[in-house]
Amino acid sequence: MNKLLKLSSFALAVVLLASCGMGRGPQGDLVGAEDRPEYNPQQVPYGMVACPGGTFHMGQADQDIAASMANLNKQVTIGGFYMDETEITNNEYRQFINVMMEDSLDVLGEEFVMTQLYPDTTVWVKDYTYHMGDPLMEYYFSHPAFDDYPVVGVDWFAAKYFSEWRTKHKNQANTEEGMAPMPAFRLPTEAEWEYAARGGRDMSVYPWGGPYLRNGKGCLLANFKPGRGDYYSDGFTYTAPVAQYFPNDFGLYDMAGNVSEWCEDAYSDATVPIVWDLNPVYTDDAEPRKVVRGGSWKDIAYFLETGTRNFEFQDSARSYIGFRNAMIYLGRSSGREF
């Protein structure tokens, strides 16, 4: 009896020690928090392409014709990210507007949606003097013929609001399916945009790599203004449907021409020397000028160059400025995951 009592006492002591975190089982091991959402290796988001991280020379790739001294060369490193393969189209943006009109009017108010988020179609008339822009003002955003054209008439604030909605829209679906949330959709930083535009070709003048605007067959490689009074030699008078020209080596379309694109950064002539050389971004809430990149259908070739910097005021909507989204890649940045 005494021996049996001693064995029972020993067993009870073991149980008590284990319950205090001194055992070898799961209750005593560092196993991490339980009930975490399932997360598989990050998948390429729909409509995006992968831009593996790397190092490149950000800045001028050709002569600084304007003598701006605003984009001196600087070697920087960019972490891996995803970017929309095309600019956001009219029909994609219309999905956002439809949701705002159906679900958010009670919170935002119709005036806010129509004046701050809905594309300003009057830009086709206001941007140019003595120009017959009325047909585009009437049809560009409303008619299905333009569904696959890049959305314009959207200022920097509206582009950021769209990005926030897109994040919530995607992650609501992920939550319903028991999946971990995706990182936020956002505007690309200026450095990300330039890195993506070069497509892995360091110091390239244009996204397609070469210094020329035509291919071997004499065809223009982007939608821009080839010559004085000539907007049509590239095949389109105004904007073009997205993805009409060859993509760069990352698989991105229209990184030169068609429409210029909003970036996250505030604009400063001194950005390049003051930002860090790892994932640089310049933020300044007091600066109303925001970076736009890539050149547009109305611009000469200089503005199509990967190293040309430009800006527009954050509350200004234009007939030649659109945007696309980026998303950070969560994981190793070796590039082998892409």
Coordinates of C-alpha atoms in Angstrom, one line a residue:
M1 CA 0.0 0.0 0.0
N2 CA 2.8 2.4 0.9
K3 CA 4.5 1.6 -2.4
L4 CA 1.3 2.2 -4.4
L5 CA 0.7 5.4 -2.6
K6 CA 4.2 6.6 -3.5
L7 CA 3.7 5.8 -7.2
S8 CA 0.4 7.7 -7.2
S9 CA 2.0 10.7 -5.6
F10 CA 4.9 10.7 -8.1
A11 CA 2.4 10.6 -11.0
L12 CA 0.4 13.5 -9.6
A13 CA 3.6 15.5 -9.2
V14 CA 4.5 14.9 -12.9
V15 CA 1.1 16.1 -14.0
L16 CA 1.3 19.2 -11.8
L17 CA 4.8 20.1 -13.1
A18 CA 3.6 19.6 -16.7
S19 CA 0.6 21.9 -16.1
C20 CA 3.0 24.6 -14.8
G21 CA 4.9 24.6 -18.2
M22 CA 7.7 22.3 -17.1
G23 CA 6.6 19.2 -19.2
R24 CA 7.8 18.1 -22.6
G25 CA 4.4 18.0 -24.3
P26 CA 2.7 20.7 -26.4
Q27 CA 1.6 22.6 -23.3
G28 CA 5.1 23.2 -22.3
D29 CA 6.8 23.8 -25.7
L30 CA 7.1 27.0 -27.6
V31 CA 4.8 26.1 -30.5
G32 CA 3.5 29.5 -31.4
A33 CA 0.0 30.9 -31.2
E34 CA -2.8 28.6 -32.4
D35 CA -5.8 29.2 -34.7
R36 CA -3.8 31.3 -37.1
P37 CA -5.2 31.8 -40.6
E38 CA -3.9 29.5 -43.3
Y39 CA -1.2 31.1 -45.4
N40 CA 0.3 29.5 -48.4
P41 CA 3.2 31.0 -50.3
Q42 CA 2.0 34.3 -51.7
Q43 CA 0.3 33.9 -55.1
V44 CA 0.5 36.5 -57.9
P45 CA -2.6 38.6 -57.5
Y46 CA -5.0 38.6 -60.4
G47 CA -4.0 41.1 -63.1
M48 CA -0.6 41.6 -61.7
V49 CA 2.9 40.5 -62.6
A50 CA 5.9 39.8 -60.3
C51 CA 8.8 42.2 -60.2
P52 CA 11.6 40.3 -58.4
G53 CA 13.8 42.4 -56.1
G54 CA 17.2 43.7 -57.3
T55 CA 19.6 46.6 -57.5
F56 CA 19.6 49.2 -60.3
H57 CA 20.8 52.6 -61.1
M58 CA 17.9 55.0 -60.6
G59 CA 18.1 58.2 -62.6
Q60 CA 18.9 59.6 -66.0
A61 CA 19.7 57.2 -68.7
D62 CA 20.2 59.8 -71.4
Q63 CA 21.0 63.5 -71.7
D64 CA 19.2 65.8 -69.3
I65 CA 17.7 67.9 -72.1
A66 CA 15.8 70.2 -69.7
A67 CA 18.9 70.7 -67.6
S68 CA 16.7 70.0 -64.6
M69 CA 19.3 68.2 -62.5
A70 CA 16.4 66.5 -60.7
N71 CA 17.2 62.9 -61.4
L72 CA 20.9 62.3 -60.8
N73 CA 22.0 58.6 -61.0
K74 CA 22.0 56.7 -57.7
Q75 CA 22.3 52.9 -57.2
V76 CA 19.4 51.6 -55.1
T77 CA 17.9 48.3 -54.0
I78 CA 14.2 47.4 -54.4
G79 CA 12.5 44.5 -52.6
G80 CA 10.3 42.2 -54.6
F81 CA 6.7 43.4 -55.4
Y82 CA 3.8 42.9 -57.7
M83 CA 2.5 45.5 -60.2
D84 CA -0.6 45.6 -62.4
E85 CA 0.4 44.5 -65.8
T86 CA -1.7 47.4 -67.3
E87 CA -3.0 50.7 -66.2
I88 CA -6.4 50.6 -64.4
T89 CA -9.1 50.6 -67.1
N90 CA -12.4 52.4 -67.3
N91 CA -14.3 49.2 -66.6
E92 CA -12.2 48.3 -63.6
Y93 CA -12.7 51.7 -62.2
R94 CA -16.4 51.5 -62.9
Q95 CA -16.6 48.4 -60.7
F96 CA -15.3 50.6 -57.9
I97 CA -17.7 53.4 -58.6
N98 CA -20.7 51.0 -58.8
V99 CA -19.9 49.7 -55.3
M100 CA -19.5 53.2 -54.0
M101 CA -22.9 54.2 -55.4
E102 CA -24.7 51.0 -54.2
D103 CA -23.1 50.5 -50.7
S104 CA -21.5 53.7 -49.5
L105 CA -23.7 56.6 -50.4
D106 CA -25.2 56.7 -46.8
V107 CA -21.7 57.1 -45.4
L108 CA -19.8 59.1 -48.0
G109 CA -22.7 61.0 -49.6
E110 CA -23.5 61.3 -53.3
E111 CA -21.7 64.6 -53.7
F112 CA -18.4 63.2 -52.4
V113 CA -18.6 60.2 -54.7
M114 CA -19.5 62.2 -57.8
T115 CA -17.1 65.1 -57.2
Q116 CA -14.1 63.3 -55.6
L117 CA -14.1 59.8 -56.9
Y118 CA -16.1 59.7 -60.2
P119 CA -13.7 60.5 -63.1
D120 CA -13.9 64.2 -64.2
T121 CA -14.9 63.8 -67.8
T122 CA -14.7 67.5 -68.4
V123 CA -10.9 67.2 -68.5
W124 CA -11.2 66.5 -72.2
V125 CA -12.5 70.0 -72.7
K126 CA -10.7 71.9 -69.9
D127 CA -7.1 70.6 -70.6
Y128 CA -6.9 72.1 -74.1
T129 CA -7.8 75.4 -75.7
Y130 CA -9.8 75.4 -78.9
H131 CA -10.0 71.6 -79.0
M132 CA -13.1 69.5 -79.8
G133 CA -13.1 67.4 -76.7
D134 CA -16.9 67.2 -76.3
P135 CA -17.3 63.7 -77.8
L136 CA -14.7 62.3 -75.4
M137 CA -16.2 64.2 -72.5
E138 CA -19.5 62.4 -73.3
Y139 CA -18.4 58.9 -74.2
Y140 CA -14.9 58.2 -72.8
F141 CA -15.9 56.8 -69.4
S142 CA -19.6 56.0 -70.1
H143 CA -19.5 54.1 -73.4
P144 CA -18.5 50.4 -73.6
A145 CA -16.3 51.1 -76.6
F146 CA -13.8 52.6 -74.1
D147 CA -14.0 49.9 -71.4
D148 CA -10.5 48.7 -72.0
Y149 CA -8.9 52.1 -72.2
P150 CA -7.0 53.5 -69.2
V151 CA -9.2 55.6 -66.8
V152 CA -8.3 59.3 -66.7
G153 CA -9.7 62.3 -64.9
V154 CA -8.8 60.8 -61.6
D155 CA -6.6 62.8 -59.1
W156 CA -4.1 61.4 -56.7
F157 CA -6.5 61.2 -53.8
A158 CA -9.1 59.2 -55.8
A159 CA -6.4 56.8 -57.0
K160 CA -5.4 56.2 -53.3
Y161 CA -9.0 55.8 -52.3
F162 CA -9.5 53.2 -55.1
S163 CA -6.4 51.3 -53.8
E164 CA -7.9 51.2 -50.3
W165 CA -11.2 49.9 -51.5
R166 CA -9.5 47.3 -53.7
T167 CA -7.6 46.0 -50.6
K168 CA -10.8 45.7 -48.5
H169 CA -12.7 44.1 -51.4
K170 CA -10.1 41.4 -51.9
N171 CA -9.5 40.7 -48.2
Q172 CA -13.2 40.5 -47.5
A173 CA -13.3 37.6 -50.0
N174 CA -10.2 36.1 -48.3
T175 CA -11.8 36.2 -44.9
E176 CA -14.9 34.5 -46.1
E177 CA -12.8 31.7 -47.5
G178 CA -10.7 31.4 -44.3
M179 CA -7.6 32.7 -45.9
A180 CA -5.0 35.1 -44.6
P181 CA -5.3 38.7 -45.8
M182 CA -3.4 40.0 -48.7
P183 CA -1.0 42.9 -48.3
A184 CA -2.4 46.3 -49.3
F185 CA -2.9 47.4 -52.9
R186 CA -1.3 50.8 -53.2
L187 CA 0.3 53.3 -55.6
P188 CA 3.9 52.3 -56.5
T189 CA 6.7 54.4 -55.1
E190 CA 8.6 56.3 -57.7
A191 CA 11.6 54.0 -57.3
E192 CA 9.5 50.9 -57.7
W193 CA 7.9 52.5 -60.8
E194 CA 11.2 53.2 -62.4
Y195 CA 12.6 49.8 -61.5
A196 CA 9.6 48.1 -63.0
A197 CA 9.7 50.3 -66.1
R198 CA 13.2 49.2 -66.9
G199 CA 12.2 45.6 -66.6
G200 CA 15.6 44.4 -65.4
R201 CA 17.5 46.4 -68.0
D202 CA 19.7 48.6 -66.0
M203 CA 20.3 52.1 -67.5
S204 CA 17.8 51.5 -70.3
V205 CA 16.4 54.6 -71.9
Y206 CA 13.0 53.1 -72.6
P207 CA 11.1 50.1 -71.2
W208 CA 11.9 48.0 -74.3
G209 CA 15.6 48.5 -73.6
G210 CA 16.9 50.1 -76.8
P211 CA 17.4 53.9 -77.4
Y212 CA 15.1 53.9 -80.4
L213 CA 11.4 54.6 -80.7
R214 CA 10.7 52.2 -83.6
N215 CA 11.3 48.5 -84.1
G216 CA 13.1 46.9 -87.0
K217 CA 9.9 47.1 -89.1
G218 CA 9.6 50.8 -88.5
C219 CA 6.6 50.5 -86.1
L220 CA 6.5 52.9 -83.1
L221 CA 6.7 51.1 -79.8
A222 CA 4.5 53.3 -77.7
N223 CA 1.5 55.7 -77.8
F224 CA 2.9 59.3 -77.7
K225 CA 3.4 62.4 -79.8
P226 CA 5.9 61.4 -82.5
G227 CA 6.2 64.8 -84.1
R228 CA 4.8 68.3 -84.2
G229 CA 1.1 68.1 -84.8
D230 CA 1.4 64.3 -85.2
Y231 CA -0.5 62.2 -82.7
Y232 CA -1.6 59.4 -85.0
S233 CA 1.6 57.8 -86.4
D234 CA 1.6 55.3 -83.5
G235 CA -1.9 54.2 -84.5
F236 CA -4.0 56.1 -81.9
T237 CA -5.1 59.7 -81.8
Y238 CA -5.7 59.9 -78.1
T239 CA -5.3 57.0 -75.6
A240 CA -5.1 53.4 -76.7
P241 CA -6.7 50.3 -75.2
V242 CA -4.3 48.9 -72.7
A243 CA -1.7 46.3 -73.8
Q244 CA -1.6 47.3 -77.5
Y245 CA 2.2 47.4 -77.6
F246 CA 4.9 44.9 -76.6
P247 CA 5.4 44.4 -72.8
N248 CA 8.8 44.9 -71.2
D249 CA 10.9 42.1 -69.8
F250 CA 8.8 42.0 -66.6
G251 CA 5.6 41.6 -68.6
L252 CA 4.4 45.1 -67.9
Y253 CA 2.5 47.0 -70.6
D254 CA 2.4 50.7 -71.4
M255 CA 5.2 51.7 -69.0
A256 CA 5.9 54.4 -71.6
G257 CA 3.2 56.4 -73.2
N258 CA -0.6 56.0 -73.3
V259 CA -1.2 57.8 -69.9
S260 CA 1.2 59.1 -67.3
E261 CA 0.8 57.4 -63.9
W262 CA 0.5 58.6 -60.4
C263 CA 3.2 57.4 -57.9
E264 CA 3.1 57.5 -54.1
D265 CA 5.9 60.0 -53.7
A266 CA 5.7 63.7 -53.1
Y267 CA 7.8 65.6 -55.7
S268 CA 11.0 67.4 -54.9
D269 CA 14.0 68.4 -57.1
A270 CA 16.2 67.1 -54.3
T271 CA 14.5 63.7 -53.8
V272 CA 17.3 61.5 -55.2
P273 CA 20.2 62.6 -53.0
I274 CA 18.1 62.7 -49.7
V275 CA 16.2 59.4 -49.9
W276 CA 17.7 56.1 -48.6
D277 CA 19.2 53.7 -51.1
L278 CA 17.0 50.8 -50.0
N279 CA 13.3 50.9 -51.1
P280 CA 13.4 54.7 -51.2
V281 CA 10.2 56.8 -51.0
Y282 CA 9.8 60.6 -50.4
T283 CA 6.8 61.6 -48.3
D284 CA 5.7 65.1 -47.5
D285 CA 2.1 65.8 -46.6
A286 CA 2.7 69.5 -47.0
E287 CA 3.9 69.1 -50.6
P288 CA 0.9 69.3 -53.0
R289 CA 2.9 68.1 -56.0
K290 CA 3.0 64.4 -56.5
V291 CA 5.2 62.4 -58.9
V292 CA 3.8 61.2 -62.2
R293 CA 5.8 58.9 -64.5
G294 CA 5.9 57.4 -67.9
G295 CA 4.7 60.1 -70.3
S296 CA 1.4 60.0 -72.2
W297 CA -0.3 60.0 -75.5
K298 CA 0.1 63.8 -75.8
D299 CA 3.8 63.9 -74.8
I300 CA 7.0 63.9 -76.8
A301 CA 9.5 61.1 -76.4
Y302 CA 11.6 62.8 -73.7
F303 CA 8.8 62.2 -71.2
L304 CA 8.7 58.5 -72.1
E305 CA 12.2 57.9 -70.9
T306 CA 12.6 55.7 -67.8
G307 CA 14.7 58.4 -66.1
T308 CA 12.5 61.4 -66.7
R309 CA 10.7 62.8 -63.6
N310 CA 7.5 64.9 -63.7
F311 CA 4.8 66.0 -61.3
E312 CA 1.2 67.1 -61.1
F313 CA -0.7 68.7 -58.2
Q314 CA -2.4 66.0 -56.1
D315 CA -5.9 67.5 -56.5
S316 CA -5.7 67.9 -60.3
A317 CA -7.3 65.4 -62.6
R318 CA -6.1 65.3 -66.2
S319 CA -7.0 63.7 -69.5
Y320 CA -3.5 62.2 -69.7
I321 CA -2.9 60.8 -66.2
G322 CA -4.0 57.4 -64.9
F323 CA -2.5 54.9 -62.5
R324 CA -1.8 51.3 -61.6
N325 CA -1.4 49.5 -58.3
A326 CA 1.5 47.7 -56.7
M327 CA 1.7 45.3 -53.8
I328 CA 4.7 44.2 -51.7
Y329 CA 5.9 40.6 -51.8
L330 CA 6.0 38.9 -48.4
G331 CA 8.9 36.5 -48.3
R332 CA 12.5 36.1 -49.3
S333 CA 13.8 38.5 -51.9
S334 CA 16.1 36.2 -53.8
G335 CA 13.8 36.3 -56.9
R336 CA 13.6 32.5 -57.2
E337 CA 10.1 32.6 -55.8
F338 CA 8.7 34.5 -58.8

